[in-house]
Short mmCIF file of C-alpha atoms in Angstrom, two decimals:
data_model
loop_
_atom_site.label_atom_id
_atom_site.label_comp_id
_atom_site.label_asym_id
_atom_site.label_seq_id
_atom_site.Cartn_x
_atom_site.Cartn_y
_atom_site.Cartn_z
CA MET L 1 1.43 16.67 16.71
CA SER L 2 1.44 13.32 18.52
CA ILE L 3 2.56 9.87 17.39
CA GLU L 4 0.66 7.04 19.05
CA VAL L 5 0.68 3.26 18.86
CA ALA L 6 -2.56 2.00 17.30
CA VAL L 7 -1.60 -1.69 17.28
CA ARG L 8 1.37 -2.92 19.27
CA ALA L 9 2.60 -5.87 17.23
CA GLU L 10 5.73 -7.63 16.06
CA ALA L 11 4.96 -7.93 12.36
CA GLU L 12 7.94 -9.04 10.33
CA LEU L 13 6.79 -6.91 7.41
CA GLY L 14 3.72 -4.83 8.21
CA GLU L 15 2.37 -3.27 5.02
CA ALA L 16 -0.51 -1.89 2.95
CA PRO L 17 -2.74 -0.05 5.46
CA THR L 18 -6.20 0.64 4.02
CA TRP L 19 -9.08 2.33 5.80
CA ASP L 20 -12.31 0.43 5.15
CA HIS L 21 -14.77 3.26 5.76
CA ALA L 22 -17.80 0.98 5.32
CA SER L 23 -16.86 -0.85 8.52
CA GLY L 24 -14.75 1.83 10.23
CA THR L 25 -11.75 -0.49 10.39
CA LEU L 26 -8.13 -0.56 9.22
CA LEU L 27 -6.95 -3.39 7.00
CA TRP L 28 -3.22 -4.17 7.03
CA VAL L 29 -1.01 -7.18 6.39
CA ASP L 30 2.10 -8.89 7.69
CA VAL L 31 3.54 -9.95 4.35
CA LEU L 32 5.98 -12.56 5.66
CA GLY L 33 3.70 -13.71 8.48
CA ASN L 34 0.93 -14.70 6.02
CA GLU L 35 -1.53 -12.56 7.97
CA VAL L 36 -4.32 -10.14 7.11
CA HIS L 37 -5.25 -7.87 10.03
CA ARG L 38 -8.41 -5.85 10.62
CA TYR L 39 -8.04 -3.25 13.37
CA ASN L 40 -11.16 -1.74 14.92
CA PRO L 41 -10.13 1.42 16.80
CA SER L 42 -13.52 1.80 18.47
CA ARG L 43 -12.98 -1.55 20.23
CA ASP L 44 -9.18 -1.49 20.23
CA ASP L 45 -9.31 -4.93 18.64
CA ASP L 46 -6.99 -6.35 15.97
CA ALA L 47 -8.44 -9.48 14.35
CA VAL L 48 -6.14 -11.73 12.31
CA LEU L 49 -6.92 -13.86 9.26
CA GLU L 50 -4.22 -16.38 8.39
CA VAL L 51 -3.69 -17.00 4.69
CA PRO L 52 -1.69 -19.77 2.98
CA GLN L 53 0.90 -17.57 1.26
CA HIS L 54 2.85 -14.36 1.64
CA VAL L 55 0.34 -11.53 1.18
CA GLY L 56 1.32 -8.11 -0.14
CA ALA L 57 -2.00 -6.30 0.34
CA ALA L 58 -5.67 -6.77 1.24
CA LYS L 59 -8.44 -4.47 0.01
CA PRO L 60 -12.20 -4.40 0.63
CA ARG L 61 -14.67 -5.43 -2.08
CA THR L 62 -17.97 -3.82 -2.94
CA ARG L 63 -19.65 -7.23 -2.61
CA GLY L 64 -18.13 -7.86 0.79
CA GLY L 65 -15.02 -9.85 1.57
CA LEU L 66 -11.51 -9.03 0.42
CA VAL L 67 -9.24 -9.06 -2.60
CA LEU L 68 -5.70 -10.20 -1.79
CA ASN L 69 -2.41 -9.70 -3.63
CA LEU L 70 -0.81 -13.04 -2.78
CA ARG L 71 2.49 -14.66 -3.70
CA ASP L 72 1.04 -16.53 -6.67
CA GLY L 73 -1.61 -14.07 -7.87
CA VAL L 74 -4.74 -12.18 -6.96
CA ALA L 75 -7.41 -13.97 -4.93
CA LEU L 76 -10.91 -13.18 -3.71
CA ILE L 77 -12.08 -13.97 -0.18
CA ASP L 78 -15.86 -14.01 0.16
CA ARG L 79 -17.91 -13.24 3.26
CA ASP L 80 -17.67 -16.90 4.35
CA GLY L 81 -13.89 -16.99 4.02
CA VAL L 82 -13.82 -19.05 0.81
CA LYS L 83 -10.82 -18.23 -1.41
CA THR L 84 -10.92 -18.29 -5.20
CA TRP L 85 -8.22 -17.21 -7.64
CA LEU L 86 -9.06 -14.20 -9.80
CA VAL L 87 -5.64 -14.13 -11.50
CA TYR L 88 -3.02 -16.87 -11.10
CA TRP L 89 0.47 -15.95 -12.31
CA ALA L 90 2.85 -17.91 -10.09
CA ARG L 91 6.51 -17.60 -10.97
CA ASP L 92 9.47 -18.97 -9.05
CA GLY L 93 11.08 -16.33 -6.85
CA VAL L 94 8.28 -13.76 -7.28
CA ARG L 95 5.60 -12.58 -4.84
CA GLY L 96 2.84 -10.00 -4.68
CA ASN L 97 3.69 -6.73 -2.98
CA ASP L 98 1.79 -3.45 -2.60
CA ALA L 99 -1.54 -2.94 -4.37
CA ALA L 100 -4.21 -0.25 -4.69
CA VAL L 101 -7.73 0.16 -6.04
CA ASP L 102 -8.18 2.91 -8.61
CA PRO L 103 -11.10 5.39 -8.70
CA ALA L 104 -13.05 3.07 -11.02
CA GLY L 105 -12.68 0.00 -8.79
CA ARG L 106 -9.87 -1.80 -10.61
CA LEU L 107 -7.00 -3.39 -8.66
CA TRP L 108 -3.43 -2.37 -9.44
CA ALA L 109 -1.26 -5.22 -8.18
CA GLY L 110 2.51 -4.97 -7.92
CA THR L 111 4.98 -7.83 -7.70
CA MET L 112 8.66 -8.20 -6.88
CA ARG L 113 11.35 -10.84 -6.88
CA TYR L 114 12.47 -12.02 -3.46
CA ASP L 115 16.05 -11.17 -4.45
CA GLU L 116 14.83 -7.70 -5.59
CA ASP L 117 16.26 -8.08 -9.09
CA PRO L 118 14.19 -6.27 -11.76
CA GLY L 119 11.85 -9.17 -12.54
CA GLY L 120 8.59 -7.87 -11.09
CA TRP L 121 5.71 -6.01 -12.71
CA LEU L 122 2.70 -3.78 -12.08
CA ALA L 123 -0.59 -5.11 -13.47
CA ARG L 124 -4.06 -3.65 -13.80
CA VAL L 125 -6.65 -6.26 -12.81
CA GLU L 126 -10.29 -5.85 -13.84
CA PRO L 127 -13.15 -7.18 -11.69
CA SER L 128 -13.69 -9.77 -14.45
CA GLY L 129 -10.18 -11.17 -13.88
CA ASP L 130 -8.74 -9.72 -17.09
CA ALA L 131 -5.24 -8.48 -16.32
CA LYS L 132 -2.73 -6.35 -18.19
CA VAL L 133 0.90 -5.72 -17.30
CA VAL L 134 1.33 -1.95 -17.37
CA LEU L 135 4.94 -1.76 -16.15
CA ASP L 136 7.52 -4.53 -16.34
CA LYS L 137 11.14 -5.01 -15.20
CA VAL L 138 10.19 -3.61 -11.80
CA SER L 139 12.48 -4.24 -8.82
CA VAL L 140 10.33 -3.50 -5.74
CA SER L 141 6.82 -2.41 -6.75
CA ASN L 142 5.43 -0.22 -3.98
CA GLY L 143 3.34 2.94 -3.51
CA ILE L 144 0.39 3.53 -5.84
CA GLY L 145 -2.13 6.37 -5.65
CA TRP L 146 -4.22 8.86 -7.61
CA SER L 147 -4.71 12.63 -7.55
CA PRO L 148 -8.06 13.86 -6.19
CA ASP L 149 -9.17 14.87 -9.71
CA THR L 150 -8.21 11.33 -10.94
CA ARG L 151 -6.10 12.74 -13.79
CA LEU L 152 -2.75 11.56 -12.38
CA MET L 153 -1.41 8.31 -10.96
CA TYR L 154 1.62 8.09 -8.66
CA TYR L 155 3.92 5.09 -8.47
CA ILE L 156 7.06 4.00 -6.63
CA ASP L 157 9.61 1.37 -7.57
CA SER L 158 11.67 1.64 -4.39
CA ALA L 159 14.94 0.72 -6.08
CA GLU L 160 14.65 3.84 -8.27
CA ARG L 161 14.61 6.07 -5.13
CA ARG L 162 11.95 8.37 -6.56
CA ILE L 163 8.24 9.01 -6.95
CA ASP L 164 6.96 8.78 -10.52
CA VAL L 165 3.78 10.27 -11.99
CA LEU L 166 1.71 9.05 -14.95
CA ASP L 167 -1.24 10.44 -16.84
CA TYR L 168 -4.32 8.41 -15.93
CA ASP L 169 -7.62 7.89 -17.74
CA ARG L 170 -10.36 6.78 -15.37
CA GLU L 171 -12.63 5.49 -18.14
CA THR L 172 -10.10 3.20 -19.81
CA GLY L 173 -7.73 2.62 -16.89
CA GLU L 174 -4.77 3.53 -19.07
CA ALA L 175 -1.72 5.03 -17.32
CA THR L 176 0.83 6.59 -19.68
CA ASN L 177 3.73 9.04 -19.93
CA ARG L 178 5.60 7.87 -16.83
CA ARG L 179 8.00 10.53 -15.59
CA PRO L 180 9.86 11.45 -12.37
CA LEU L 181 8.05 13.66 -9.88
CA ALA L 182 10.50 13.74 -6.96
CA GLU L 183 13.84 12.19 -6.03
CA VAL L 184 14.07 10.69 -2.54
CA SER L 185 17.44 10.74 -0.80
CA ARG L 186 16.47 9.66 2.73
CA GLY L 187 16.06 5.89 2.97
CA LEU L 188 13.98 4.19 0.28
CA PRO L 189 10.50 5.41 -0.71
CA ASP L 190 7.94 2.72 0.11
CA GLY L 191 4.15 3.01 0.35
CA LEU L 192 2.28 6.25 -0.32
CA THR L 193 -1.08 7.93 0.12
CA VAL L 194 -2.56 11.07 -1.44
CA ASP L 195 -4.42 13.57 0.75
CA ALA L 196 -7.43 15.77 -0.02
CA SER L 197 -5.20 18.64 -1.17
CA GLY L 198 -3.35 16.40 -3.64
CA ALA L 199 -0.16 16.13 -1.58
CA ILE L 200 1.68 12.80 -1.61
CA TRP L 201 2.73 11.23 1.71
CA VAL L 202 5.52 8.64 1.51
CA ALA L 203 6.89 6.22 4.11
CA LEU L 204 10.70 6.06 4.06
CA TRP L 205 12.04 2.55 4.59
CA GLY L 206 15.33 2.87 6.47
CA GLY L 207 14.71 6.60 6.80
CA ALA L 208 12.65 6.59 10.03
CA ALA L 209 10.36 9.29 8.65
CA LEU L 210 7.45 10.34 6.50
CA HIS L 211 7.78 12.85 3.67
CA ARG L 212 4.97 14.91 2.19
CA TYR L 213 5.37 16.27 -1.34
CA THR L 214 3.25 18.88 -3.08
CA PRO L 215 1.61 17.92 -6.40
CA ASP L 216 4.60 19.67 -8.03
CA GLY L 217 7.02 17.30 -6.29
CA VAL L 218 8.33 19.75 -3.69
CA LEU L 219 9.12 18.30 -0.26
CA ASP L 220 7.13 20.47 2.15
CA ARG L 221 6.94 18.37 5.32
CA GLU L 222 9.14 15.83 7.10
CA ILE L 223 7.97 13.88 10.15
CA GLU L 224 10.41 11.89 12.24
CA LEU L 225 9.16 8.49 13.43
CA PRO L 226 10.28 6.25 16.34
CA VAL L 227 10.88 3.32 13.97
CA GLY L 228 13.55 2.77 11.37
CA GLN L 229 11.43 0.95 8.79
CA PRO L 230 8.05 2.57 8.19
CA THR L 231 6.51 0.88 5.18
CA ALA L 232 3.26 2.59 4.16
CA CYS L 233 0.58 5.02 5.30
CA CYS L 234 -3.09 5.86 4.82
CA PHE L 235 -5.65 8.27 6.23
CA GLY L 236 -8.52 6.91 8.28
CA GLY L 237 -10.85 7.59 11.15
CA VAL L 238 -14.32 9.09 11.10
CA ASP L 239 -13.20 12.26 9.31
CA PHE L 240 -10.08 10.81 7.58
CA THR L 241 -7.69 12.96 9.63
CA ASP L 242 -5.77 10.15 11.34
CA LEU L 243 -2.69 8.96 9.47
CA TYR L 244 -1.93 5.27 10.05
CA VAL L 245 1.61 3.97 9.43
CA THR L 246 2.65 0.32 9.15
CA THR L 247 6.19 -0.73 10.10
CA ALA L 248 8.54 -3.70 9.84
CA ARG L 249 11.07 -5.47 12.04
CA VAL L 250 12.61 -7.80 9.44
CA GLY L 251 16.40 -7.51 9.43
CA LEU L 252 16.56 -5.42 12.60
CA SER L 253 18.53 -6.22 15.74
CA GLY L 254 16.82 -6.08 19.11
CA ASP L 255 18.11 -2.69 20.19
CA ALA L 256 15.96 -0.03 21.84
CA SER L 257 15.32 1.82 18.58
CA SER L 258 13.39 -1.17 17.23
CA GLU L 259 11.03 -1.51 20.23
CA LEU L 260 8.01 -0.46 18.17
CA ALA L 261 9.15 -2.07 14.93
CA GLY L 262 6.31 -4.16 13.52
CA SER L 263 3.61 -2.09 15.20
CA VAL L 264 1.03 0.17 13.55
CA LEU L 265 1.39 3.85 14.45
CA VAL L 266 -1.20 6.59 14.17
CA LEU L 267 -0.74 10.36 13.86
CA PRO L 268 -4.09 11.93 14.86
CA GLY L 269 -5.14 15.11 13.10
CA VAL L 270 -2.03 15.38 10.96
CA GLY L 271 -3.88 16.01 7.69
CA GLU L 272 -7.04 15.21 5.77
CA GLY L 273 -7.42 12.23 3.49
CA LEU L 274 -10.08 10.93 1.13
CA PRO L 275 -12.18 7.75 1.22
CA SER L 276 -10.60 4.83 -0.62
CA THR L 277 -12.45 2.92 -3.34
CA ALA L 278 -13.45 -0.72 -2.85
CA PHE L 279 -12.58 -3.32 -5.50
CA ALA L 280 -15.56 -3.68 -7.81
CA GLY L 281 -15.34 -7.47 -8.01
#
Protein backbone atom coordinates (compact mmCIF):
# COMPACT_ATOMS: atom_id res chain seq x y z
CA MET A 1 0.00 0.00 0.00
CA SER A 2 1.33 3.45 -0.91
CA ILE A 3 0.46 6.89 0.45
CA GLU A 4 0.89 9.67 -2.10
CA VAL A 5 0.37 13.42 -2.15
CA ALA A 6 -2.52 14.32 -4.45
CA VAL A 7 -2.48 18.07 -3.73
CA ARG A 8 0.46 19.66 -1.96
CA ALA A 9 -1.12 22.54 -0.10
CA GLU A 10 -1.00 24.46 3.16
CA ALA A 11 -4.69 24.45 4.05
CA GLU A 12 -5.35 25.65 7.56
CA LEU A 13 -8.27 23.25 7.87
CA GLY A 14 -8.66 21.00 4.84
CA GLU A 15 -11.97 19.13 5.07
CA ALA A 16 -14.93 17.40 3.42
CA PRO A 17 -13.45 15.57 0.40
CA THR A 18 -16.16 14.52 -2.07
CA TRP A 19 -15.62 12.73 -5.36
CA ASP A 20 -17.76 14.34 -8.08
CA HIS A 21 -18.00 11.37 -10.44
CA ALA A 22 -19.89 13.38 -13.07
CA SER A 23 -16.79 15.48 -13.67
CA GLY A 24 -14.10 13.09 -12.40
CA THR A 25 -12.89 15.64 -9.86
CA LEU A 26 -12.41 15.91 -6.10
CA LEU A 27 -14.17 18.67 -4.19
CA TRP A 28 -12.62 19.73 -0.87
CA VAL A 29 -12.54 22.85 1.27
CA ASP A 30 -10.20 24.88 3.44
CA VAL A 31 -12.69 25.83 6.14
CA LEU A 32 -10.71 28.70 7.66
CA GLY A 33 -9.25 29.85 4.35
CA ASN A 34 -12.74 30.46 2.87
CA GLU A 35 -11.83 28.27 -0.10
CA VAL A 36 -13.57 25.59 -2.15
CA HIS A 37 -11.13 23.46 -4.15
CA ARG A 38 -11.76 21.24 -7.17
CA TYR A 39 -8.89 18.87 -7.92
CA ASN A 40 -8.67 17.23 -11.33
CA PRO A 41 -6.25 14.28 -11.09
CA SER A 42 -6.16 13.76 -14.85
CA ARG A 43 -4.66 17.25 -15.26
CA ASP A 44 -3.04 17.48 -11.82
CA ASP A 45 -4.84 20.79 -11.40
CA ASP A 46 -6.39 22.20 -8.22
CA ALA A 47 -8.75 25.10 -8.96
CA VAL A 48 -9.82 27.38 -6.09
CA LEU A 49 -13.09 29.24 -5.57
CA GLU A 50 -12.95 31.89 -2.86
CA VAL A 51 -16.12 32.31 -0.81
CA PRO A 52 -17.06 35.10 1.61
CA GLN A 53 -17.30 33.00 4.78
CA HIS A 54 -15.84 29.98 6.50
CA VAL A 55 -17.05 26.94 4.55
CA GLY A 56 -17.51 23.53 6.14
CA ALA A 57 -18.32 21.50 3.02
CA ALA A 58 -19.12 21.75 -0.69
CA LYS A 59 -21.19 19.17 -2.57
CA PRO A 60 -22.23 18.85 -6.22
CA ARG A 61 -25.81 19.51 -7.32
CA THR A 62 -27.85 17.59 -9.86
CA ARG A 63 -28.58 20.88 -11.66
CA GLY A 64 -24.93 21.85 -11.78
CA GLY A 65 -23.09 24.12 -9.40
CA LEU A 66 -22.56 23.49 -5.70
CA VAL A 67 -24.30 23.50 -2.35
CA LEU A 68 -22.18 24.96 0.44
CA ASN A 69 -22.38 24.59 4.22
CA LEU A 70 -21.25 28.09 5.16
CA ARG A 71 -20.82 29.90 8.47
CA ASP A 72 -24.28 31.45 8.36
CA GLY A 73 -26.26 28.72 6.59
CA VAL A 74 -26.60 26.66 3.45
CA ALA A 75 -26.08 28.37 0.10
CA LEU A 76 -26.40 27.39 -3.55
CA ILE A 77 -23.79 28.33 -6.16
CA ASP A 78 -25.10 28.10 -9.71
CA ARG A 79 -23.11 27.38 -12.87
CA ASP A 80 -22.37 31.11 -13.27
CA GLY A 81 -21.06 31.47 -9.72
CA VAL A 82 -24.11 33.31 -8.37
CA LYS A 83 -24.76 32.58 -4.67
CA THR A 84 -28.22 32.38 -3.12
CA TRP A 85 -29.17 31.36 0.41
CA LEU A 86 -31.19 28.15 0.70
CA VAL A 87 -31.26 28.23 4.52
CA TYR A 88 -30.03 31.18 6.60
CA TRP A 89 -29.55 30.46 10.30
CA ALA A 90 -26.72 32.74 11.41
CA ARG A 91 -25.92 32.66 15.10
CA ASP A 92 -23.06 34.36 16.89
CA GLY A 93 -20.15 32.01 17.49
CA VAL A 94 -21.49 29.21 15.26
CA ARG A 95 -20.33 27.99 11.85
CA GLY A 96 -21.12 25.22 9.39
CA ASN A 97 -18.92 22.14 9.56
CA ASP A 98 -19.09 18.77 7.82
CA ALA A 99 -22.06 17.88 5.60
CA ALA A 100 -23.23 14.98 3.44
CA VAL A 101 -25.90 14.22 0.86
CA ASP A 102 -28.15 11.27 1.68
CA PRO A 103 -29.25 8.57 -0.81
CA ALA A 104 -32.39 10.59 -1.66
CA GLY A 105 -30.51 13.82 -2.42
CA ARG A 106 -31.11 15.70 0.83
CA LEU A 107 -28.28 17.63 2.51
CA TRP A 108 -27.37 16.84 6.11
CA ALA A 109 -25.58 19.92 7.41
CA GLY A 110 -23.71 19.98 10.70
CA THR A 111 -22.72 23.03 12.71
CA MET A 112 -20.45 23.73 15.66
CA ARG A 113 -19.56 26.57 17.98
CA TYR A 114 -16.11 28.06 17.47
CA ASP A 115 -15.40 27.41 21.16
CA GLU A 116 -16.62 23.79 20.69
CA ASP A 117 -19.19 24.05 23.47
CA PRO A 118 -22.31 21.92 22.83
CA GLY A 119 -24.29 24.57 20.94
CA GLY A 120 -24.24 23.12 17.43
CA TRP A 121 -26.76 20.94 15.61
CA LEU A 122 -27.27 18.54 12.71
CA ALA A 123 -30.04 19.51 10.29
CA ARG A 124 -31.68 17.78 7.36
CA VAL A 125 -32.14 20.23 4.49
CA GLU A 126 -34.58 19.48 1.68
CA PRO A 127 -33.98 20.73 -1.89
CA SER A 128 -36.94 23.08 -1.29
CA GLY A 129 -35.06 24.77 1.57
CA ASP A 130 -37.19 23.24 4.31
CA ALA A 131 -34.90 22.33 7.18
CA LYS A 132 -35.32 20.28 10.34
CA VAL A 133 -32.91 19.98 13.26
CA VAL A 134 -32.44 16.26 13.83
CA LEU A 135 -29.79 16.43 16.56
CA ASP A 136 -29.11 19.37 18.86
CA LYS A 137 -26.59 20.20 21.61
CA VAL A 138 -23.80 18.96 19.35
CA SER A 139 -20.21 19.96 20.10
CA VAL A 140 -18.28 19.26 16.87
CA SER A 141 -20.59 17.84 14.18
CA ASN A 142 -18.48 15.74 11.83
CA GLY A 143 -18.65 12.47 9.87
CA ILE A 144 -21.95 11.50 8.23
CA GLY A 145 -22.59 8.49 6.00
CA TRP A 146 -25.02 5.72 5.06
CA SER A 147 -24.82 1.94 4.76
CA PRO A 148 -24.91 0.55 1.19
CA ASP A 149 -28.45 -0.77 1.75
CA THR A 150 -29.48 2.74 3.00
CA ARG A 151 -31.02 1.31 6.19
CA LEU A 152 -28.43 2.83 8.55
CA MET A 153 -26.89 6.26 9.02
CA TYR A 154 -23.55 6.87 10.75
CA TYR A 155 -22.68 10.04 12.62
CA ILE A 156 -19.79 11.49 14.61
CA ASP A 157 -19.79 14.24 17.21
CA SER A 158 -16.02 14.34 17.70
CA ALA A 159 -16.23 15.39 21.34
CA GLU A 160 -18.04 12.13 22.15
CA ARG A 161 -15.03 10.11 20.86
CA ARG A 162 -17.23 7.52 19.17
CA ILE A 163 -19.11 6.57 16.02
CA ASP A 164 -22.88 6.47 16.39
CA VAL A 165 -25.42 4.64 14.22
CA LEU A 166 -29.08 5.51 13.58
CA ASP A 167 -31.92 3.77 11.79
CA TYR A 168 -32.59 5.62 8.54
CA ASP A 169 -35.67 5.76 6.32
CA ARG A 170 -34.81 6.81 2.79
CA GLU A 171 -38.39 7.73 1.88
CA THR A 172 -39.03 10.10 4.79
CA GLY A 173 -35.45 11.05 5.64
CA GLU A 174 -36.06 10.23 9.29
CA ALA A 175 -33.05 9.08 11.35
CA THR A 176 -33.94 7.58 14.72
CA ASN A 177 -32.71 5.35 17.55
CA ARG A 178 -29.23 6.86 17.85
CA ARG A 179 -26.84 4.48 19.59
CA PRO A 180 -23.06 3.92 19.92
CA LEU A 181 -21.39 1.74 17.30
CA ALA A 182 -17.71 2.04 18.25
CA GLU A 183 -15.59 3.91 20.80
CA VAL A 184 -12.50 5.65 19.44
CA SER A 185 -9.49 5.97 21.74
CA ARG A 186 -6.83 7.20 19.29
CA GLY A 187 -7.14 10.93 18.67
CA LEU A 188 -10.60 12.29 17.87
CA PRO A 189 -12.86 10.74 15.22
CA ASP A 190 -13.46 13.28 12.45
CA GLY A 191 -14.83 12.72 8.94
CA LEU A 192 -15.93 9.30 7.68
CA THR A 193 -16.81 7.41 4.53
CA VAL A 194 -18.55 4.06 3.99
CA ASP A 195 -17.15 1.58 1.47
CA ALA A 196 -18.91 -0.90 -0.82
CA SER A 197 -18.73 -3.66 1.81
CA GLY A 198 -20.37 -1.45 4.44
CA ALA A 199 -17.19 -0.80 6.43
CA ILE A 200 -16.74 2.66 7.96
CA TRP A 201 -13.45 4.52 7.42
CA VAL A 202 -12.68 7.30 9.90
CA ALA A 203 -9.98 9.98 9.92
CA LEU A 204 -8.42 10.43 13.37
CA TRP A 205 -7.69 14.06 14.21
CA GLY A 206 -4.58 14.12 16.38
CA GLY A 207 -4.20 10.38 15.83
CA ALA A 208 -2.17 10.45 12.58
CA ALA A 209 -4.13 7.49 11.22
CA LEU A 210 -7.22 6.08 9.56
CA HIS A 211 -9.39 3.42 11.19
CA ARG A 212 -11.72 1.06 9.38
CA TYR A 213 -14.60 -0.50 11.31
CA THR A 214 -16.83 -3.37 10.26
CA PRO A 215 -20.61 -2.76 10.17
CA ASP A 216 -20.64 -4.38 13.64
CA GLY A 217 -18.26 -1.73 14.97
CA VAL A 218 -15.14 -3.89 15.14
CA LEU A 219 -11.84 -2.16 14.31
CA ASP A 220 -10.32 -4.31 11.57
CA ARG A 221 -7.75 -2.02 9.94
CA GLU A 222 -5.44 0.79 11.05
CA ILE A 223 -3.38 2.84 8.61
CA GLU A 224 -0.64 5.15 9.83
CA LEU A 225 -0.41 8.51 8.05
CA PRO A 226 2.47 11.01 7.71
CA VAL A 227 0.33 13.83 9.15
CA GLY A 228 -0.93 14.40 12.66
CA GLN A 229 -4.32 15.88 11.79
CA PRO A 230 -6.16 13.97 9.06
CA THR A 231 -9.68 15.33 8.90
CA ALA A 232 -11.82 13.31 6.48
CA CYS A 233 -11.71 10.76 3.68
CA CYS A 234 -13.62 9.62 0.60
CA PHE A 235 -13.23 7.12 -2.21
CA GLY A 236 -12.73 8.39 -5.73
CA GLY A 237 -11.08 7.72 -9.05
CA VAL A 238 -12.46 5.96 -12.09
CA ASP A 239 -13.30 2.77 -10.18
CA PHE A 240 -13.66 4.34 -6.69
CA THR A 241 -10.60 2.51 -5.33
CA ASP A 242 -8.50 5.58 -4.44
CA LEU A 243 -8.99 6.87 -0.91
CA TYR A 244 -8.48 10.64 -0.63
CA VAL A 245 -7.65 12.16 2.77
CA THR A 246 -7.79 15.85 3.69
CA THR A 247 -5.53 17.23 6.42
CA ALA A 248 -5.04 20.35 8.53
CA ARG A 249 -2.15 22.45 9.79
CA VAL A 250 -4.05 24.71 12.20
CA GLY A 251 -2.42 24.72 15.64
CA LEU A 252 0.70 22.86 14.51
CA SER A 253 4.29 24.02 14.90
CA GLY A 254 6.61 23.97 11.91
CA ASP A 255 8.44 20.77 12.74
CA ALA A 256 9.26 18.07 10.21
CA SER A 257 6.23 15.96 11.10
CA SER A 258 3.91 18.70 9.82
CA GLU A 259 5.58 19.05 6.39
CA LEU A 260 2.53 17.64 4.60
CA ALA A 261 -0.05 19.12 6.96
CA GLY A 262 -2.72 20.89 4.92
CA SER A 263 -2.17 18.72 1.84
CA VAL A 264 -4.54 16.17 0.32
CA LEU A 265 -3.24 12.60 0.41
CA VAL A 266 -4.34 9.65 -1.69
CA LEU A 267 -4.08 5.92 -0.99
CA PRO A 268 -4.45 4.17 -4.37
CA GLY A 269 -6.19 0.80 -4.44
CA VAL A 270 -6.77 0.63 -0.69
CA GLY A 271 -10.44 -0.35 -0.93
CA GLU A 272 -13.59 0.08 -2.98
CA GLY A 273 -16.07 2.86 -2.46
CA LEU A 274 -19.45 3.79 -3.90
CA PRO A 275 -20.56 6.81 -5.96
CA SER A 276 -21.82 9.71 -3.86
CA THR A 277 -25.23 11.28 -4.44
CA ALA A 278 -25.55 14.86 -5.70
CA PHE A 279 -27.81 17.34 -3.89
CA ALA A 280 -31.19 17.32 -5.59
CA GLY A 281 -31.63 21.10 -5.45
